[in-house]
Coordinates of C-alpha atoms (C1' of nucleotides) in Angstrom, one line a residue:
Chain A
M1 CA 89.0 172.4 107.3
A2 CA 89.8 168.7 107.5
S3 CA 86.7 166.9 108.6
A4 CA 88.7 163.7 108.9
R5 CA 87.3 161.4 111.5
Q6 CA 89.8 160.2 114.1
Y7 CA 92.1 157.3 113.4
A8 CA 93.1 155.6 116.6
G9 CA 96.7 156.1 115.6
G10 CA 99.8 155.8 117.7
A11 CA 100.7 152.3 118.7
N12 CA 97.8 150.6 117.0
G13 CA 99.0 150.7 113.5
N14 CA 99.5 153.0 110.6
R15 CA 96.8 154.4 108.5
S16 CA 98.6 155.1 105.3
L17 CA 100.0 151.6 105.2
E18 CA 96.6 150.2 105.7
R19 CA 95.2 152.2 102.9
G20 CA 98.0 151.3 100.6
I21 CA 97.4 147.6 101.2
E22 CA 93.7 148.0 100.7
I23 CA 94.5 149.5 97.3
L24 CA 96.6 146.5 96.4
R25 CA 93.8 144.2 97.5
A26 CA 91.4 146.0 95.3
F27 CA 93.1 144.2 92.4
R28 CA 91.5 140.8 92.5
P29 CA 91.3 138.2 89.7
G30 CA 88.7 139.6 87.3
V31 CA 89.7 143.2 87.8
D32 CA 93.0 143.4 86.0
T33 CA 93.4 147.1 85.8
L34 CA 92.0 150.0 87.9
G35 CA 92.2 153.7 87.6
N36 CA 92.6 156.1 90.5
G37 CA 88.9 156.9 90.3
E38 CA 87.7 153.3 90.5
I39 CA 90.2 152.6 93.3
A40 CA 88.8 155.6 95.2
E41 CA 85.3 154.3 94.8
R42 CA 86.1 150.7 95.8
T43 CA 88.2 151.7 98.8
R44 CA 86.1 154.7 99.7
L45 CA 89.2 156.9 100.0
P46 CA 89.5 160.5 98.7
R47 CA 90.8 160.7 95.2
S48 CA 93.8 162.8 96.1
T49 CA 94.8 160.3 98.7
V50 CA 94.5 157.5 96.2
S51 CA 96.5 159.4 93.7
R52 CA 99.4 159.8 96.1
L53 CA 99.3 156.3 97.3
T54 CA 99.3 154.7 93.9
K55 CA 102.2 156.9 93.0
T56 CA 104.1 155.4 95.9
L57 CA 103.1 151.9 95.0
V58 CA 104.4 152.4 91.5
K59 CA 107.6 153.8 92.7
F60 CA 108.1 150.7 94.9
G61 CA 107.3 148.2 92.2
M62 CA 103.9 147.0 93.5
L63 CA 101.9 148.6 90.7
D64 CA 102.6 149.2 87.0
E65 CA 101.2 152.2 85.2
V66 CA 99.2 151.6 82.0
P67 CA 99.5 155.1 80.7
I68 CA 97.4 154.4 77.7
E69 CA 94.4 153.9 79.8
R70 CA 95.5 155.9 82.8
N71 CA 95.3 153.1 85.2
Y72 CA 97.3 150.6 87.1
R73 CA 97.8 146.9 87.3
L74 CA 99.7 144.7 89.8
A75 CA 103.5 144.6 89.1
A76 CA 106.1 141.9 89.1
A77 CA 107.2 142.6 92.7
V78 CA 104.0 141.1 94.1
L79 CA 104.8 137.9 92.4
S80 CA 108.3 137.8 94.0
L81 CA 106.6 138.3 97.4
G82 CA 104.3 135.4 96.6
H83 CA 107.2 133.2 95.6
G84 CA 109.0 134.3 98.8
F85 CA 106.0 133.2 100.8
R86 CA 105.9 129.8 99.1
M87 CA 109.6 129.2 99.6
G88 CA 109.5 130.3 103.2
S89 CA 106.5 128.1 104.1
P90 CA 107.9 125.2 106.0
V91 CA 104.6 123.3 105.8
L92 CA 104.5 123.6 102.0
K93 CA 108.2 122.6 101.8
V94 CA 107.3 119.4 103.6
L95 CA 103.9 118.6 102.2
G96 CA 104.4 119.7 98.6
P97 CA 106.3 116.6 97.5
L98 CA 103.9 114.3 99.4
M99 CA 100.9 116.0 97.8
R100 CA 102.3 115.6 94.3
A101 CA 103.0 112.0 94.9
E102 CA 99.6 111.4 96.4
S103 CA 97.8 113.1 93.6
T104 CA 99.4 110.8 91.1
R105 CA 98.9 107.7 93.3
R106 CA 95.2 108.4 93.9
R107 CA 94.5 110.1 90.6
L108 CA 92.7 113.1 92.1
N109 CA 93.3 116.7 92.9
V110 CA 95.2 117.6 96.1
G111 CA 95.3 121.0 97.7
L112 CA 96.7 122.9 100.6
A113 CA 95.2 126.2 101.7
S114 CA 95.1 128.7 104.4
G115 CA 92.7 131.6 105.2
D116 CA 92.9 135.2 104.1
R117 CA 89.9 137.2 105.5
T118 CA 86.8 135.4 104.2
M119 CA 88.6 133.5 101.4
M120 CA 90.8 130.4 101.4
V121 CA 94.1 130.8 99.5
Y122 CA 95.7 127.8 97.9
L123 CA 99.3 127.4 98.8
E124 CA 99.3 124.7 96.2
S125 CA 96.5 123.1 94.2
I126 CA 97.5 120.1 92.2
R127 CA 95.1 119.4 89.4
Y128 CA 95.2 115.8 88.4
N129 CA 94.8 114.8 84.8
P130 CA 95.2 111.4 83.3
R131 CA 97.5 113.0 80.7
P132 CA 100.7 114.1 82.6
T133 CA 101.2 117.1 80.4
L134 CA 97.8 118.4 81.3
R135 CA 98.4 118.2 85.1
S136 CA 99.0 121.6 86.6
I137 CA 99.9 123.2 89.8
V138 CA 98.3 126.5 90.8
A139 CA 99.2 128.8 93.8
G140 CA 97.4 131.8 95.2
Q141 CA 94.0 131.0 93.9
Q142 CA 91.2 132.0 96.2
V143 CA 88.0 130.1 96.9
P144 CA 85.2 131.2 99.2
M145 CA 85.6 130.0 102.7
E146 CA 82.0 129.3 103.6
L147 CA 81.1 127.4 100.5
T148 CA 84.0 125.0 100.3
S149 CA 85.1 121.9 102.2
L150 CA 88.5 123.5 102.5
G151 CA 87.1 126.6 104.2
R152 CA 84.8 124.7 106.5
A153 CA 87.6 122.4 107.6
Y154 CA 89.6 125.5 108.3
L155 CA 86.8 127.1 110.2
A156 CA 86.4 124.0 112.3
A157 CA 89.9 124.2 113.5
L158 CA 89.9 127.9 114.2
P159 CA 89.7 129.3 117.7
D160 CA 86.1 130.0 118.6
A161 CA 86.5 133.8 118.6
A162 CA 88.0 133.9 115.2
R163 CA 85.5 131.5 113.7
D164 CA 82.5 133.5 115.1
R165 CA 83.9 136.7 113.7
L166 CA 84.2 135.1 110.3
I167 CA 80.7 133.6 110.4
G168 CA 79.4 137.0 111.3
Q169 CA 81.0 138.4 108.1
F170 CA 79.4 135.7 105.9
K171 CA 76.0 136.5 107.3
R172 CA 76.5 140.2 106.8
R173 CA 77.7 139.6 103.3
N174 CA 74.8 137.5 102.1
A175 CA 72.0 137.9 104.5
A176 CA 69.5 136.3 102.1
V177 CA 70.8 132.7 102.4
A178 CA 72.4 133.2 105.8
K179 CA 70.0 130.8 107.5
T180 CA 70.4 127.8 105.3
L181 CA 74.1 128.5 104.6
N182 CA 74.9 128.8 108.3
A183 CA 73.2 125.4 108.9
D184 CA 75.3 123.8 106.2
V185 CA 78.5 125.4 107.6
Q186 CA 77.7 124.2 111.0
K187 CA 77.0 120.7 109.7
S188 CA 80.3 120.6 108.0
I189 CA 82.1 121.8 111.1
R190 CA 80.4 119.1 113.2
A191 CA 81.5 116.6 110.6
V192 CA 85.1 117.7 110.8
K193 CA 85.0 117.4 114.6
R194 CA 83.4 114.0 114.5
Y195 CA 85.0 112.3 111.5
G196 CA 88.0 114.5 111.0
Y197 CA 86.9 115.7 107.6
C198 CA 83.9 117.2 105.7
A199 CA 82.6 116.7 102.2
V200 CA 81.1 119.4 100.1
S201 CA 80.1 119.7 96.4
W202 CA 79.8 123.4 95.7
Q203 CA 80.4 123.1 92.0
P204 CA 78.3 120.7 89.9
G205 CA 80.1 117.4 89.2
V206 CA 82.9 118.1 91.7
L207 CA 83.2 116.5 95.0
A208 CA 85.7 117.7 97.6
V209 CA 86.7 116.5 101.1
A210 CA 88.9 118.5 103.4
T211 CA 90.6 118.2 106.8
P212 CA 92.4 120.8 108.9
I213 CA 96.1 120.8 109.7
V214 CA 96.9 122.4 113.0
L215 CA 100.5 123.0 114.0
D216 CA 101.6 124.8 117.1
G217 CA 102.7 128.4 116.4
L218 CA 101.7 128.3 112.7
P219 CA 98.4 129.4 111.0
V220 CA 95.7 126.8 110.5
Y221 CA 95.9 125.0 107.1
A222 CA 93.4 122.8 105.4
L223 CA 94.2 119.9 103.1
N224 CA 91.7 118.7 100.5
M225 CA 91.2 116.1 97.8
S226 CA 88.7 116.5 95.0
M227 CA 87.5 114.9 91.8
Q228 CA 85.7 116.5 88.9
D229 CA 83.3 115.0 86.3
I230 CA 81.9 112.6 88.8
E231 CA 78.6 111.9 90.4
P232 CA 78.8 113.1 94.1
S233 CA 77.5 110.4 96.4
E234 CA 77.8 109.3 100.0
A235 CA 79.9 106.3 99.1
L236 CA 82.3 108.4 97.1
S237 CA 82.6 110.9 99.9
A238 CA 83.4 108.2 102.4
E239 CA 86.0 106.7 100.1
M240 CA 87.7 110.0 99.5
G241 CA 87.4 110.7 103.2
E242 CA 89.3 107.5 103.9
Y243 CA 92.1 108.5 101.5
L244 CA 92.2 112.0 102.9
M245 CA 92.5 110.9 106.5
A246 CA 95.1 108.4 105.7
F247 CA 97.1 111.0 103.8
A248 CA 96.7 113.6 106.5
D249 CA 98.0 111.2 109.1
R250 CA 101.1 110.7 107.0
C251 CA 101.4 114.4 106.6
K252 CA 101.1 115.1 110.3
H253 CA 103.6 112.4 111.0
T254 CA 106.1 113.8 108.6
L255 CA 105.5 117.3 109.9
S256 CA 106.0 116.3 113.5
G257 CA 109.1 114.3 112.8
P258 CA 111.9 116.8 112.2
R259 CA 110.0 119.6 113.9
D260 CA 113.1 121.7 114.0
E261 CA 113.2 121.9 110.3
L262 CA 109.9 123.7 110.4
F263 CA 111.4 126.7 112.1
Q264 CA 115.0 126.6 111.0
A265 CA 116.3 127.4 107.6
Chain B
M1 CA 112.8 166.2 120.0
A2 CA 112.3 164.4 116.8
S3 CA 115.5 164.7 114.8
A4 CA 113.8 163.3 111.8
R5 CA 115.3 164.4 108.5
Q6 CA 112.8 165.8 106.1
Y7 CA 110.8 163.6 103.9
A8 CA 109.8 165.4 100.7
G9 CA 106.2 164.5 101.5
G10 CA 103.0 166.0 100.1
A11 CA 102.3 165.0 96.5
N12 CA 105.5 162.9 96.1
G13 CA 104.4 159.9 97.9
N14 CA 103.8 158.4 101.3
R15 CA 106.6 157.6 103.7
S16 CA 104.8 155.1 105.8
L17 CA 103.6 153.1 102.9
E18 CA 107.1 153.1 101.4
R19 CA 108.5 151.8 104.7
G20 CA 105.8 149.1 104.9
I21 CA 106.7 147.9 101.5
E22 CA 110.4 147.8 102.3
I23 CA 109.6 145.7 105.3
L24 CA 107.7 143.2 103.1
R25 CA 110.6 143.2 100.6
A26 CA 113.0 142.4 103.4
F27 CA 111.6 138.9 103.2
R28 CA 113.4 137.3 100.3
P29 CA 113.9 133.7 99.6
G30 CA 116.4 132.5 102.0
V31 CA 115.2 134.7 104.9
D32 CA 112.0 132.9 105.8
T33 CA 111.3 134.7 109.1
L34 CA 112.4 138.0 110.5
G35 CA 111.9 139.6 113.9
N36 CA 111.3 143.2 114.4
G37 CA 114.9 143.7 115.4
E38 CA 116.3 142.2 112.2
I39 CA 113.8 144.1 110.1
A40 CA 114.9 147.3 111.8
E41 CA 118.5 146.5 111.0
R42 CA 117.9 145.6 107.4
T43 CA 115.6 148.5 106.6
R44 CA 117.5 151.0 108.8
L45 CA 114.3 152.0 110.4
P46 CA 113.8 152.8 114.2
R47 CA 112.6 149.8 116.1
S48 CA 109.5 151.4 117.4
T49 CA 108.5 152.3 113.9
V50 CA 109.1 148.8 112.7
S51 CA 107.0 147.4 115.5
R52 CA 104.1 149.5 114.6
L53 CA 104.3 148.8 110.8
T54 CA 104.6 145.0 111.3
K55 CA 101.6 145.2 113.5
T56 CA 99.6 146.8 110.6
L57 CA 101.0 144.3 108.1
V58 CA 99.8 141.4 110.3
K59 CA 96.4 143.0 110.8
F60 CA 96.0 143.3 107.0
G61 CA 97.1 139.8 106.2
M62 CA 100.5 140.5 104.7
L63 CA 102.5 139.0 107.5
D64 CA 101.9 136.1 109.9
E65 CA 103.3 136.2 113.4
V66 CA 105.3 133.2 114.6
P67 CA 104.8 133.8 118.3
I68 CA 107.1 131.0 119.3
E69 CA 110.1 132.8 117.9
R70 CA 108.7 136.3 118.1
N71 CA 109.1 137.0 114.5
Y72 CA 107.2 137.2 111.3
R73 CA 106.9 135.5 107.9
L74 CA 105.0 136.4 104.8
A75 CA 101.3 135.5 104.9
A76 CA 98.9 134.0 102.4
A77 CA 97.6 137.3 101.1
V78 CA 100.8 138.0 99.3
L79 CA 100.3 134.8 97.4
S80 CA 96.8 136.0 96.3
L81 CA 98.3 139.2 95.1
G82 CA 100.9 137.2 93.1
H83 CA 98.1 135.1 91.6
G84 CA 96.2 138.2 90.8
F85 CA 99.2 139.6 89.0
R86 CA 99.5 136.5 86.9
M87 CA 95.9 136.3 86.1
G88 CA 95.8 140.0 85.2
S89 CA 98.8 139.9 82.9
P90 CA 97.6 140.0 79.4
V91 CA 101.0 139.0 78.0
L92 CA 101.2 135.9 80.1
K93 CA 97.7 135.0 79.2
V94 CA 98.6 134.9 75.6
L95 CA 102.2 133.6 75.8
G96 CA 101.8 131.0 78.6
P97 CA 100.2 128.4 76.4
L98 CA 102.6 129.0 73.5
M99 CA 105.6 128.8 75.9
R100 CA 104.4 125.5 77.3
A101 CA 103.9 124.0 73.8
E102 CA 107.3 125.3 72.7
S103 CA 109.1 123.9 75.7
T104 CA 107.7 120.4 74.9
R105 CA 108.4 120.8 71.2
R106 CA 112.0 122.0 71.6
R107 CA 112.8 120.0 74.7
L108 CA 114.2 123.0 76.6
N109 CA 113.3 125.5 79.3
V110 CA 111.3 128.5 78.3
G111 CA 110.8 131.5 80.5
L112 CA 109.1 134.9 80.5
A113 CA 110.3 137.6 83.0
S114 CA 110.2 141.3 83.8
G115 CA 112.3 143.6 85.9
D116 CA 111.9 144.4 89.5
R117 CA 114.7 146.8 90.7
T118 CA 117.9 145.0 89.9
M119 CA 116.4 141.6 89.5
M120 CA 114.5 139.8 86.9
V121 CA 111.3 138.1 88.0
Y122 CA 109.9 135.1 86.2
L123 CA 106.3 135.5 85.3
E124 CA 106.6 131.9 84.3
S125 CA 109.6 129.6 84.0
I126 CA 108.9 126.3 82.4
R127 CA 111.5 123.6 83.3
Y128 CA 111.7 121.0 80.7
N129 CA 112.4 117.4 81.7
P130 CA 112.2 114.3 79.5
R131 CA 109.9 112.8 82.1
P132 CA 106.6 114.6 82.0
T133 CA 106.0 114.3 85.7
L134 CA 109.2 116.0 86.5
R135 CA 108.4 119.1 84.4
S136 CA 107.6 122.0 86.5
I137 CA 106.4 125.6 86.2
V138 CA 107.7 128.2 88.6
A139 CA 106.5 131.8 89.0
G140 CA 108.0 134.7 90.9
Q141 CA 111.6 133.4 91.1
Q142 CA 114.2 136.1 90.9
V143 CA 117.5 136.0 89.0
P144 CA 120.1 138.8 88.9
M145 CA 119.6 141.2 86.0
E146 CA 123.2 141.9 85.1
L147 CA 124.3 138.3 85.1
T148 CA 121.6 136.6 83.0
S149 CA 120.7 136.6 79.4
L150 CA 117.2 137.4 80.5
G151 CA 118.3 140.6 82.3
R152 CA 120.6 141.7 79.6
A153 CA 117.9 141.3 76.9
Y154 CA 115.7 143.3 79.2
L155 CA 118.3 146.0 79.7
A156 CA 118.8 146.3 76.0
A157 CA 115.2 147.2 75.4
L158 CA 114.9 149.6 78.3
P159 CA 114.9 153.4 77.7
D160 CA 118.4 154.8 78.0
A161 CA 117.8 156.7 81.2
A162 CA 116.4 153.6 83.0
R163 CA 119.1 151.4 81.8
D164 CA 121.9 153.8 82.8
R165 CA 120.3 154.1 86.3
L166 CA 120.4 150.3 86.7
I167 CA 123.9 149.9 85.4
G168 CA 125.0 152.5 88.0
Q169 CA 123.4 150.4 90.7
F170 CA 125.2 147.2 89.5
K171 CA 128.5 149.1 89.7
R172 CA 127.8 150.4 93.1
R173 CA 126.8 147.0 94.4
N174 CA 129.9 145.2 93.2
A175 CA 132.6 147.7 92.4
A176 CA 135.2 144.9 92.4
V177 CA 134.2 143.4 89.1
A178 CA 132.4 146.4 87.8
K179 CA 134.9 146.8 84.9
T180 CA 134.8 143.4 83.4
L181 CA 131.1 142.9 84.2
N182 CA 130.2 146.1 82.5
A183 CA 132.0 145.1 79.4
D184 CA 130.1 141.8 79.4
V185 CA 126.8 143.5 79.9
Q186 CA 127.5 146.0 77.1
K187 CA 128.5 143.1 74.8
S188 CA 125.3 141.3 75.5
I189 CA 123.3 144.5 74.9
R190 CA 125.0 145.0 71.6
A191 CA 124.3 141.4 70.6
V192 CA 120.6 142.0 71.3
K193 CA 120.6 145.1 69.2
R194 CA 122.4 143.4 66.4
Y195 CA 121.1 139.8 66.3
G196 CA 117.9 140.2 68.4
Y197 CA 119.1 138.0 71.2
C198 CA 122.0 137.4 73.6
A199 CA 123.5 134.2 75.0
V200 CA 124.9 133.9 78.5
S201 CA 126.1 131.0 80.6
W202 CA 126.1 132.2 84.1
Q203 CA 125.7 128.8 85.7
P204 CA 128.1 126.0 84.8
G205 CA 126.6 123.6 82.3
V206 CA 123.7 125.9 81.6
L207 CA 123.3 127.9 78.4
A208 CA 120.6 130.5 78.0
V209 CA 119.5 132.8 75.3
A210 CA 117.1 135.7 75.7
T211 CA 115.3 138.4 73.7
P212 CA 113.2 141.4 74.7
I213 CA 109.5 141.7 74.2
V214 CA 108.4 145.3 73.9
L215 CA 104.8 146.3 73.7
D216 CA 103.4 149.7 73.7
G217 CA 102.1 150.8 77.0
L218 CA 103.3 147.7 78.9
P219 CA 106.5 147.0 80.8
V220 CA 109.4 145.5 78.9
Y221 CA 109.5 141.7 79.1
A222 CA 112.2 139.2 78.2
L223 CA 111.7 135.7 76.8
N224 CA 114.4 133.1 77.3
M225 CA 115.2 129.5 76.4
S226 CA 117.8 127.5 78.2
M227 CA 119.2 124.0 78.5
Q228 CA 121.1 122.5 81.4
D229 CA 123.7 119.7 81.5
I230 CA 125.2 120.6 78.2
E231 CA 128.5 122.0 77.0
P232 CA 128.0 125.7 76.1
S233 CA 129.3 126.4 72.6
E234 CA 129.0 129.0 69.9
A235 CA 127.2 126.5 67.7
L236 CA 124.6 125.7 70.4
S237 CA 124.1 129.4 71.2
A238 CA 123.4 130.0 67.5
E239 CA 121.0 127.1 67.3
M240 CA 119.1 128.2 70.4
G241 CA 119.1 131.7 69.1
E242 CA 117.4 130.6 66.0
Y243 CA 114.8 128.8 67.9
L244 CA 114.3 131.7 70.2
M245 CA 113.9 134.3 67.4
A246 CA 111.5 132.1 65.5
F247 CA 109.5 131.6 68.6
A248 CA 109.6 135.3 69.6
D249 CA 108.3 136.2 66.2
R250 CA 105.4 133.9 66.6
C251 CA 104.8 135.4 70.0
K252 CA 104.8 139.0 68.8
H253 CA 102.6 138.1 66.0
T254 CA 100.1 136.5 68.3
L255 CA 100.3 139.4 70.7
S256 CA 99.8 142.0 68.0
G257 CA 96.8 140.1 66.5
P258 CA 93.9 140.7 68.8
R259 CA 95.6 143.7 70.4
D260 CA 92.3 144.7 72.1
E261 CA 92.4 141.6 74.2
L262 CA 95.5 142.9 75.7
F263 CA 93.7 145.7 77.4
Q264 CA 90.2 144.5 77.7
A265 CA 88.9 141.9 80.0
Chain C
dT1 C1' 90.0 172.7 64.4
dC2 C1' 88.4 174.4 68.5
dG3 C1' 86.5 174.4 73.0
dC4 C1' 83.8 171.8 76.3
dC5 C1' 83.8 168.3 79.8
dT6 C1' 85.3 164.5 82.6
dG7 C1' 88.5 162.8 85.6
dA8 C1' 93.3 163.0 87.4
dT9 C1' 96.8 165.7 89.7
dT10 C1' 98.7 169.4 92.3
dC11 C1' 98.3 173.0 95.7
dC12 C1' 97.9 174.5 100.2
dA13 C1' 96.4 175.6 104.9
dC14 C1' 95.3 172.6 108.8
dT15 C1' 96.1 169.5 112.2
dT16 C1' 96.0 164.8 113.0
dA17 C1' 98.5 161.0 112.6
dG18 C1' 103.1 159.3 112.8
dT19 C1' 107.5 159.7 114.8
dG20 C1' 111.4 158.1 117.7
dG21 C1' 113.9 158.4 122.1
dA22 C1' 113.1 156.7 126.6
dA23 C1' 110.8 154.0 129.9
dA24 C1' 108.3 149.9 130.8
dT25 C1' 107.4 145.3 129.9
dC26 C1' 108.2 140.8 128.6
dA27 C1' 110.4 136.3 127.9
dG28 C1' 113.9 133.1 128.8
dG29 C1' 118.1 131.4 130.8
dG30 C1' 121.2 130.9 134.5
Chain D
dC1 C1' 114.4 134.5 141.4
dC2 C1' 116.8 137.8 139.3
dC3 C1' 119.2 139.3 135.5
dT4 C1' 119.6 140.3 130.3
dG5 C1' 118.4 141.4 125.8
dA6 C1' 114.8 142.4 122.9
dT7 C1' 110.3 144.2 122.1
dT8 C1' 106.5 147.1 122.9
dT9 C1' 104.3 151.1 124.9
dC10 C1' 104.4 155.8 126.2
dC11 C1' 104.5 160.5 125.2
dA12 C1' 105.6 165.2 123.7
dC13 C1' 106.6 167.1 119.3
dT14 C1' 105.9 168.4 114.8
dA15 C1' 106.5 167.0 110.2
dA16 C1' 104.0 164.3 107.3
dG17 C1' 99.8 163.4 105.5
dT18 C1' 95.2 165.0 104.6
dG19 C1' 91.3 166.3 101.6
dG20 C1' 88.8 170.1 99.5
dA21 C1' 89.6 173.4 95.9
dA22 C1' 92.1 174.8 91.9
dT23 C1' 94.5 173.4 88.0
dC24 C1' 95.6 170.5 84.3
dA25 C1' 95.3 167.1 80.6
dG26 C1' 93.1 164.7 77.1
dG27 C1' 89.1 162.8 74.6
dC28 C1' 84.8 163.8 72.2
dG29 C1' 81.5 166.2 69.8
dA30 C1' 80.2 169.9 67.1

DNA sequence: TCGCCTGATTCCACTTAGTGGAAATCAGGG
DNA sequence: CCCTGATTTCCACTAAGTGGAATCAGGCGA
């Protein structure tokens, strides 16, 4: 007898699809391959259900089987989707070239990100290096929202309800440091509201500043600049903040110019 | 009364999940945003069903709503998945650095791709340019399997059944040129089997050569080299073929060395 | 080599979750 | 303000999905 608890089905969504997506999301950087058992544990789904869903995901190209180890890894189709996302993003289309030029001009890293649950996802992260061949561009990398300037700038621009919901999740996730962390987050958010940007050094020797980009009818983005192998200081923060705000102004100007292009092909 | 035709459900898969994935796949480069109506047309699904599934996809971060136009676009989470795929790919982990070095050394484009349905998907495409700042790396781009050296090398290495299924799809898709195209494809496949690689010029002024990479327990990959703004010729094909085969040998050697690393973290 | 043992897959009766046509709602333009 | 075209919600229906139990496969130790 199925003891299944109710799923508020009907018009509210689709349970199987939700579960399938959760399975895909169980594959994060660091966990390259997962077997049905591990997936079942992580997603807290019955094993038979997982078995069926992974089969479907394989059939539709989202997962590859690794028969030798009886497990799965993400398949090439997810990369196409990611590429589609980047190509379809009007903001990236406009800001990408500007960001690359600015990275070279200022000799620092420039990034554009948006939120996904409790993480920030880089649409593009341009890693500056004095040697041109060592510069690189990364897309899709995740960084924690509550610990980074990027995430805090994003939070500052979010509608109150959404922000509060997220902050609740940070607390639940890491109750130990919730107090002090929350204070830091609030401070950054106030900084964004007052000065337009916030500065955070969450990795030793790295200083980052970030500012939100808000466009009507589009998700909130955050733009950052960062340098590594430096000594974080007030003065440096202020200087990078200047650069960032000047750049963000140019970005917003460019974005608001041919606004139609944002929504047309 | 639901006139729904049977879906061979049960152990064979999950219909809702299939449909949800098809909706995501409807967003291809070129179609940045889609409304529920267009999605319904393209996927041939009932509108109410699409409405429910898109709602779920939004809730789980795979789609963003564009309320102003009442439609959807791919969301940041798909980019994370793509990044996860790249980070989790043991082959790319090993070959990426080699490919970048080889691109610089030989002054040409180097790419690694795998198949997704009837398209090839670049895990990495390194675009050589004399000016280092203009070099770029792209991931996730799709190119047609039957028209490219990449795709034909891939086909040549596929198990017979899978290859025949795909060739059937090419024919169905474009019955007009099926004859001549099929001959070309077969010729390329024979070239791969005889010489290890095939050469194709499917874009004017661009010549590409490709060879398959087959590893036990992993999907088939194809490695290519290409040059643009040149005059395709037999001699050039042969030269690039030499380079490619030499490089592929090094790749295979590197891959088979620490084989464990392919499957371990 | 053989048989245990762990984990994946398939089976199957149950019923909930999903379906799709129709009605209601919404947004936008004339 | 009403009309129009599209989208969302409603709702009765039942097929599709579910999950526990049985079966199967494959690796390991004896």
